[in-house]
mmCIF file of C-alpha atoms in Angstrom:
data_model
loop_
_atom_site.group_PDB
_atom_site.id
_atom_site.type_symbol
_atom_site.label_atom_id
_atom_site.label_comp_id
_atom_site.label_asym_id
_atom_site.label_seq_id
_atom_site.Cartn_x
_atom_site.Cartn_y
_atom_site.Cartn_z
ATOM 1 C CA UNK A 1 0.000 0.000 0.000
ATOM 2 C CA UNK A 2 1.274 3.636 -0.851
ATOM 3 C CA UNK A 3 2.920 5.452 2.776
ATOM 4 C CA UNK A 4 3.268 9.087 3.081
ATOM 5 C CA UNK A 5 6.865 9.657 0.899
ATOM 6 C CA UNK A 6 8.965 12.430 2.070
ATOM 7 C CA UNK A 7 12.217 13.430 -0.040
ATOM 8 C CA UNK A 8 14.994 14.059 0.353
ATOM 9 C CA UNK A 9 15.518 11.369 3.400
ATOM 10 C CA UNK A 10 18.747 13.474 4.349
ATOM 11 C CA UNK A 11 19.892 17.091 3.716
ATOM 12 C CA UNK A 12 23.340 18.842 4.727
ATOM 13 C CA UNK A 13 23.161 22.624 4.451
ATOM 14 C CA UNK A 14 25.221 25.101 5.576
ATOM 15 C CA UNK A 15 24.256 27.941 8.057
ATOM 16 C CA UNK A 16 22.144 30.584 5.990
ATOM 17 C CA UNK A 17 21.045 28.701 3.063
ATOM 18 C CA UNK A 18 17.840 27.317 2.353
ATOM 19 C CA UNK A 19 16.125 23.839 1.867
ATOM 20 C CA UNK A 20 13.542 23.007 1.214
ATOM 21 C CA UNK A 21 10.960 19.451 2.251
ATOM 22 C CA UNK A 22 8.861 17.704 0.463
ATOM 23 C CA UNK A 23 5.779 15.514 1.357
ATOM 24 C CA UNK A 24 3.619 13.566 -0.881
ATOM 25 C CA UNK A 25 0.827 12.278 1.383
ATOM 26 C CA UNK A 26 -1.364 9.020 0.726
ATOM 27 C CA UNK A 27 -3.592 8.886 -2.069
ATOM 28 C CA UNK A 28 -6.951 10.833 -1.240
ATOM 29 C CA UNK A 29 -5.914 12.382 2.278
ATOM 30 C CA UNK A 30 -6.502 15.876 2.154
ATOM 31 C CA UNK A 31 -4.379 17.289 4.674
ATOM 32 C CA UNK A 32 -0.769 17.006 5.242
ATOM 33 C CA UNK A 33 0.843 18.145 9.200
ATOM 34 C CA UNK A 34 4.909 19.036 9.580
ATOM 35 C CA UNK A 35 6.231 18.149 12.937
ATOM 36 C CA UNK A 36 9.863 19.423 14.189
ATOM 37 C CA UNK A 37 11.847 16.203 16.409
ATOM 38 C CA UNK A 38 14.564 17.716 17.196
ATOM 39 C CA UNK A 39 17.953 15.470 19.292
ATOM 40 C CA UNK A 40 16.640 13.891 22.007
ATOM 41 C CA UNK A 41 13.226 16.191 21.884
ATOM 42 C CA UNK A 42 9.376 14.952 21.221
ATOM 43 C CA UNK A 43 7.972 15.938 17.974
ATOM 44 C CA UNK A 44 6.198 19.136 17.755
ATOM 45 C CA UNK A 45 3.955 20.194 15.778
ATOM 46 C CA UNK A 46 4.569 22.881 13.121
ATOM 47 C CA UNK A 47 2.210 23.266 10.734
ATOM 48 C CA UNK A 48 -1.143 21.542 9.188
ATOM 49 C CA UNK A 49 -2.883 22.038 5.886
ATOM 50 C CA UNK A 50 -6.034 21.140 4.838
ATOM 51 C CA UNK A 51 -7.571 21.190 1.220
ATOM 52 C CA UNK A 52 -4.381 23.175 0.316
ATOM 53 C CA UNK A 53 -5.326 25.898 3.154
ATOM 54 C CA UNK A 54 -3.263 26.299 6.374
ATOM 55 C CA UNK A 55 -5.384 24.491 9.185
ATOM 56 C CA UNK A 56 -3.512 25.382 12.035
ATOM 57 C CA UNK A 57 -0.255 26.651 12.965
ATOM 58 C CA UNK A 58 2.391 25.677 15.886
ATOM 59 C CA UNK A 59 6.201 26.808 16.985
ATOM 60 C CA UNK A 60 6.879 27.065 13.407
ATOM 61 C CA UNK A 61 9.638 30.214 12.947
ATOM 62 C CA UNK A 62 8.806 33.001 10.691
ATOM 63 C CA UNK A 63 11.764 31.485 8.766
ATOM 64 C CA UNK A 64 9.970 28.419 7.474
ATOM 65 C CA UNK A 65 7.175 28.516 5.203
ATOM 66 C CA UNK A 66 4.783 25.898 3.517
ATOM 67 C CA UNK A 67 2.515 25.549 1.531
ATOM 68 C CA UNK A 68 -0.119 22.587 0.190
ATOM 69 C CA UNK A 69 -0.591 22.490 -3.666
ATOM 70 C CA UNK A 70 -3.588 21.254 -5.804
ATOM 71 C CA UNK A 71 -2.216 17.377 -6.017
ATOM 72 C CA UNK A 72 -2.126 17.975 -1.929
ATOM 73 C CA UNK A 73 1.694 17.572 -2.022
ATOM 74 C CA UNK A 74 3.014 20.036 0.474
ATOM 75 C CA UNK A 75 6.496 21.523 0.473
ATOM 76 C CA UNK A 76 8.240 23.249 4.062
ATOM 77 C CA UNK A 77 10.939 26.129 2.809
ATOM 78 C CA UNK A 78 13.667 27.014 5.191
ATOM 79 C CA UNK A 79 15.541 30.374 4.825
ATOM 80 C CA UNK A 80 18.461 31.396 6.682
ATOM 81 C CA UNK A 81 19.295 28.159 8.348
ATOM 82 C CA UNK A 82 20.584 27.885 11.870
ATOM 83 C CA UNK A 83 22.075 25.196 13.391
ATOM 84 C CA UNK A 84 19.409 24.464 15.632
ATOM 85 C CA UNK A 85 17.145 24.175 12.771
ATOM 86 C CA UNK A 86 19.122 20.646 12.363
ATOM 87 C CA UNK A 87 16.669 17.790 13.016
ATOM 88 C CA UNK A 88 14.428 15.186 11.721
ATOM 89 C CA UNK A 89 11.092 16.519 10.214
ATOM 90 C CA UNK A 90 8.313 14.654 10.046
ATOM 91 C CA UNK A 91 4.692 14.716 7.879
ATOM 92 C CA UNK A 92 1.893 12.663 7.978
ATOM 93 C CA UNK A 93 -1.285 13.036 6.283
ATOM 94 C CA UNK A 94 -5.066 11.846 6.857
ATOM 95 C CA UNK A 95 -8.344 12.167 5.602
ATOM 96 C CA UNK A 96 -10.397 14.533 7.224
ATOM 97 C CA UNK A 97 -14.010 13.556 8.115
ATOM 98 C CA UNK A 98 -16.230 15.745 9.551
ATOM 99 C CA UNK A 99 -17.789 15.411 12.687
ATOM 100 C CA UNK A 100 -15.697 12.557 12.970
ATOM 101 C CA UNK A 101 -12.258 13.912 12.931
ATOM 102 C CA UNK A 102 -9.813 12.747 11.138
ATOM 103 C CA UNK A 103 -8.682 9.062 9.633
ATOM 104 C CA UNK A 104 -5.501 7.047 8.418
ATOM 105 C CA UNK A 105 -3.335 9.484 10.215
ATOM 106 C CA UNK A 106 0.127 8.563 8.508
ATOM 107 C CA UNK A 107 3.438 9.434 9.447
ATOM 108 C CA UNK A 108 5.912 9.729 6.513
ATOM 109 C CA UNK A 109 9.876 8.224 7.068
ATOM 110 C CA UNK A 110 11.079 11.868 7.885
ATOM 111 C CA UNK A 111 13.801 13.906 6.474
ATOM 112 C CA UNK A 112 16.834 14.613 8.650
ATOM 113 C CA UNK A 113 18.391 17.920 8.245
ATOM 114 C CA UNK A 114 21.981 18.623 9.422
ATOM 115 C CA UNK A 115 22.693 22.062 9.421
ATOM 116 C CA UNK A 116 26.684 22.924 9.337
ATOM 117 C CA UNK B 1 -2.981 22.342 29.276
ATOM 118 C CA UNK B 2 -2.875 19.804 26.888
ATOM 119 C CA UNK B 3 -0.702 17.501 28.397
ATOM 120 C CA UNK B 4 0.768 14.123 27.853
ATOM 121 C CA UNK B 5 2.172 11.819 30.414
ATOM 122 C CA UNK B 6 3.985 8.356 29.531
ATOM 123 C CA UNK B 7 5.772 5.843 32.004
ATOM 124 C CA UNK B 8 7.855 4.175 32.257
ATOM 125 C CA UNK B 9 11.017 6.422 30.532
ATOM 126 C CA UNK B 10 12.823 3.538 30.126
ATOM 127 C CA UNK B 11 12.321 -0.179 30.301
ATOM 128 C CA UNK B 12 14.591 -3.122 29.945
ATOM 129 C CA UNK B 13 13.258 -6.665 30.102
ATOM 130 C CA UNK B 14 13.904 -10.024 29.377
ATOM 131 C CA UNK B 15 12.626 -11.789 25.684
ATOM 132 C CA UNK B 16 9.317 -12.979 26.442
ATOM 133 C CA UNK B 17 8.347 -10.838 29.237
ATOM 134 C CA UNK B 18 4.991 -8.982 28.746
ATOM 135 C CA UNK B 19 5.499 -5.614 28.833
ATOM 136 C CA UNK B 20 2.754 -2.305 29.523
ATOM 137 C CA UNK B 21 3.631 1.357 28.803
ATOM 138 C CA UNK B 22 1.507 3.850 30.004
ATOM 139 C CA UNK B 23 0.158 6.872 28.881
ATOM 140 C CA UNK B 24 -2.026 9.330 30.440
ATOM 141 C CA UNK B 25 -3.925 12.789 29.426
ATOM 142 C CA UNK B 26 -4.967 16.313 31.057
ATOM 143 C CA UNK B 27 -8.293 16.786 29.800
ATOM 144 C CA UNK B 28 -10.649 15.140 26.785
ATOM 145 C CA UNK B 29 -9.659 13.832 23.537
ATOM 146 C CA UNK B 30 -10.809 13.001 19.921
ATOM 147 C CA UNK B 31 -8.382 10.529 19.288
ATOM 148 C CA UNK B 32 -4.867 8.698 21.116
ATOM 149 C CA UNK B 33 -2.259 6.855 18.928
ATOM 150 C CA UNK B 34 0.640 4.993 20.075
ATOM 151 C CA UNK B 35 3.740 5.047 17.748
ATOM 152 C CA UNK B 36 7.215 3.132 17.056
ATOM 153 C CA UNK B 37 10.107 5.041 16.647
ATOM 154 C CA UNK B 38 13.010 2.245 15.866
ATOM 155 C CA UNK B 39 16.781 4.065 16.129
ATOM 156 C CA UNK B 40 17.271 5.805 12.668
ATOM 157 C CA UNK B 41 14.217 7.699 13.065
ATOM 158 C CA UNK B 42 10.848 6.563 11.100
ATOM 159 C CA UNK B 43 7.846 7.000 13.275
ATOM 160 C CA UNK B 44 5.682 4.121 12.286
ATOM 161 C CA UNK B 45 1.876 3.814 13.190
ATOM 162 C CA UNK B 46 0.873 1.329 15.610
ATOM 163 C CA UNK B 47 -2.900 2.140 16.843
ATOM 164 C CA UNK B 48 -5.169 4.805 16.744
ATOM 165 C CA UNK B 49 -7.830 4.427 19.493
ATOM 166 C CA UNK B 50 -10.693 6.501 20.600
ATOM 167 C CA UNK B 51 -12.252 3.418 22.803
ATOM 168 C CA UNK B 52 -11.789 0.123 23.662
ATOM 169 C CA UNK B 53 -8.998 -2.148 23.004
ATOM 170 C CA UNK B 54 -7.211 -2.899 19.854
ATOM 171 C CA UNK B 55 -5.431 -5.794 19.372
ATOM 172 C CA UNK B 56 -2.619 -6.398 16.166
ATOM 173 C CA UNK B 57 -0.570 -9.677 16.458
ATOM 174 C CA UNK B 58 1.712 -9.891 19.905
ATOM 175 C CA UNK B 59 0.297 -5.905 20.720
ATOM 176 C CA UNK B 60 -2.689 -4.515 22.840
ATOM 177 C CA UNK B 61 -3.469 -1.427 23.172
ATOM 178 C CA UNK B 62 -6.388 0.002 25.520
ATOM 179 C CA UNK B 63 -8.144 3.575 26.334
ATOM 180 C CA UNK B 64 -10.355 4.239 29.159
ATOM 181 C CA UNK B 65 -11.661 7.400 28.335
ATOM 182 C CA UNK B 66 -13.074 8.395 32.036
ATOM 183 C CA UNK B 67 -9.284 7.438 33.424
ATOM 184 C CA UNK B 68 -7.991 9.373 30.707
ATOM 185 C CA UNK B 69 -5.456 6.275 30.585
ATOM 186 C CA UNK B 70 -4.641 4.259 28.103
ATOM 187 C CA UNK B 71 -1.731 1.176 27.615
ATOM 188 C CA UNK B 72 -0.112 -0.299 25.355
ATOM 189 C CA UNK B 73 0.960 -4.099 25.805
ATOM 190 C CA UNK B 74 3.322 -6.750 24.205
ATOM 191 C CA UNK B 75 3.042 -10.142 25.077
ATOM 192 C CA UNK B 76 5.994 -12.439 24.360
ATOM 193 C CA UNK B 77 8.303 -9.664 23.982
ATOM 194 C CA UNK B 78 11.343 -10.227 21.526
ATOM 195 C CA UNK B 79 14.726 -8.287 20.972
ATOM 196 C CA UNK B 80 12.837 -6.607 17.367
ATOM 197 C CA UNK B 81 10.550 -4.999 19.348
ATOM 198 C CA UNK B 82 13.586 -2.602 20.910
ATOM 199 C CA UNK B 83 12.616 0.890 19.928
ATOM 200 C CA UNK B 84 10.948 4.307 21.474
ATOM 201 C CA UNK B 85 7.129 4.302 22.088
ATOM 202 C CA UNK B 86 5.231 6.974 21.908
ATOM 203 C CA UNK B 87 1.485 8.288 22.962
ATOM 204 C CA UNK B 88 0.367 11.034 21.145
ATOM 205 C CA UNK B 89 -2.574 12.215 22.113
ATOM 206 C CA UNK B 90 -5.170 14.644 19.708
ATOM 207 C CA UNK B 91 -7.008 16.477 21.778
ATOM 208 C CA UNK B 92 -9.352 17.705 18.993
ATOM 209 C CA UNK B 93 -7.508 20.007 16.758
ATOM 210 C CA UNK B 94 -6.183 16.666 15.084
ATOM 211 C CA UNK B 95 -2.732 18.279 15.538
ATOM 212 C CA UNK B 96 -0.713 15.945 17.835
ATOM 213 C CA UNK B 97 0.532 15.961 21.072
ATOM 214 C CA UNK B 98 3.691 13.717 21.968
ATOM 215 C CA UNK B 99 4.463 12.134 25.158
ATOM 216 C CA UNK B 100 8.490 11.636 26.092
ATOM 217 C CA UNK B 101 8.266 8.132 24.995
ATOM 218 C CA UNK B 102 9.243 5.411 26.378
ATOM 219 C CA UNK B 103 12.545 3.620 25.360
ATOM 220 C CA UNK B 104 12.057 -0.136 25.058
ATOM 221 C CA UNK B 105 15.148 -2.572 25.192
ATOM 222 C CA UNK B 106 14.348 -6.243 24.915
ATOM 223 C CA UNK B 107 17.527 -8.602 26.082
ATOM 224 C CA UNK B 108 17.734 -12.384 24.566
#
């Protein structure tokens, strides 16, 4: 069965570039969520989108951006690294079903970023 | 506050032991999920639960809404099931909420 597919699985950027995330979610989920896990830390929540508008919004720095596009893909831009922006990022995606909340809630492999 | 507790932090046991994790909540939720983090990273999916028990092969997992408590079991317990567990907990903005995890090492 098709899993949430994040790319790249690793990035190494220096301090002050940019990167930027990708995260295809599965087939027919509608919105896509970007947590933060940094070394040693519980994943936190940055950002959600659903139906390729921002949902909901968490410790996410005005650095980063996202954004959800029309084949619900969503992409997490980085400017002017630091290197405590270095960590694993996660997405996950689910189908959202109202009253009922939300279903299939999907966590993608992650990409690890190593800022240098 | 939304809040998420887990216990044990860490947890060593012998292969076959049963093992419980715990996981407990501040206030009411849509939905609690308990994942596997193996070392490496990937977070996979192990149960989402809103009631009730679920049961997949050698795992159980269990809410009690009213305890705001659930657990997550492994019977027979083998070396491959070494990894971090973690409750994360929606409390209704279907955003997540992690617990610490708890760090499972299973000796042969």
């Amino acid at each position: 069965a098709a899993g949430v597919i994040q790319s790249p699985r690793h990035l190494i950027k220096e301090k002050r570039e940019t990167a930027t995330l990708k995260c295809y979610p599965i087939p027919r989920h509608d919105t896509v969520y970007w947590y933060q896990q940094g070394p040693g830390q519980d994943p936190q929540f940055l950002i959600s989108f659903y139906e390729k508008m921002q949902s909901d919004k968490g410790s996410i720095p005005d650095r980063f951006s996202a954004q959800q596009f029309s084949d619900y893909h969503s992409e997490l831009n980085m400017s002017s690294l630091e290197l405590g922006d270095s960590a694993l990022y996660f997405c996950a995606s689910s189908l959202a079903a109202y009253p009922a909340g939300n279903y299939g809630y999907t966590f993608g492999s992650g990409t690890r970023l190593t800022v240098v | 506050k939304n809040e998420v507790e887990q216990s044990p932090q860490n947890l060593t046991a012998q292969e076959g032991e049963f093992i419980t994790i715990n996981c407990s909540y501040s206030v009411g939720i849509s939905a609690l999920h308990w994942l596997q983090q193996h070392p490496g990273g990937g977070i996979v999916s192990l149960f989402m639960l809103s009631s009730g028990k679920k049961k997949h092969g050698r795992l159980i997992a269990t809410i009690n809404i009213q305890e705001k408590h659930s657990s997550l079991h492994i019977t027979a317990s083998h070396p491959r099931d070494s990894a971090v567990y973690i409750c994360a907990v929606d409390f209704g903005n279907e955003k997540l909420t992690f617990g610490t995890g708890t760090r499972l090492t299973i000796i042969p």
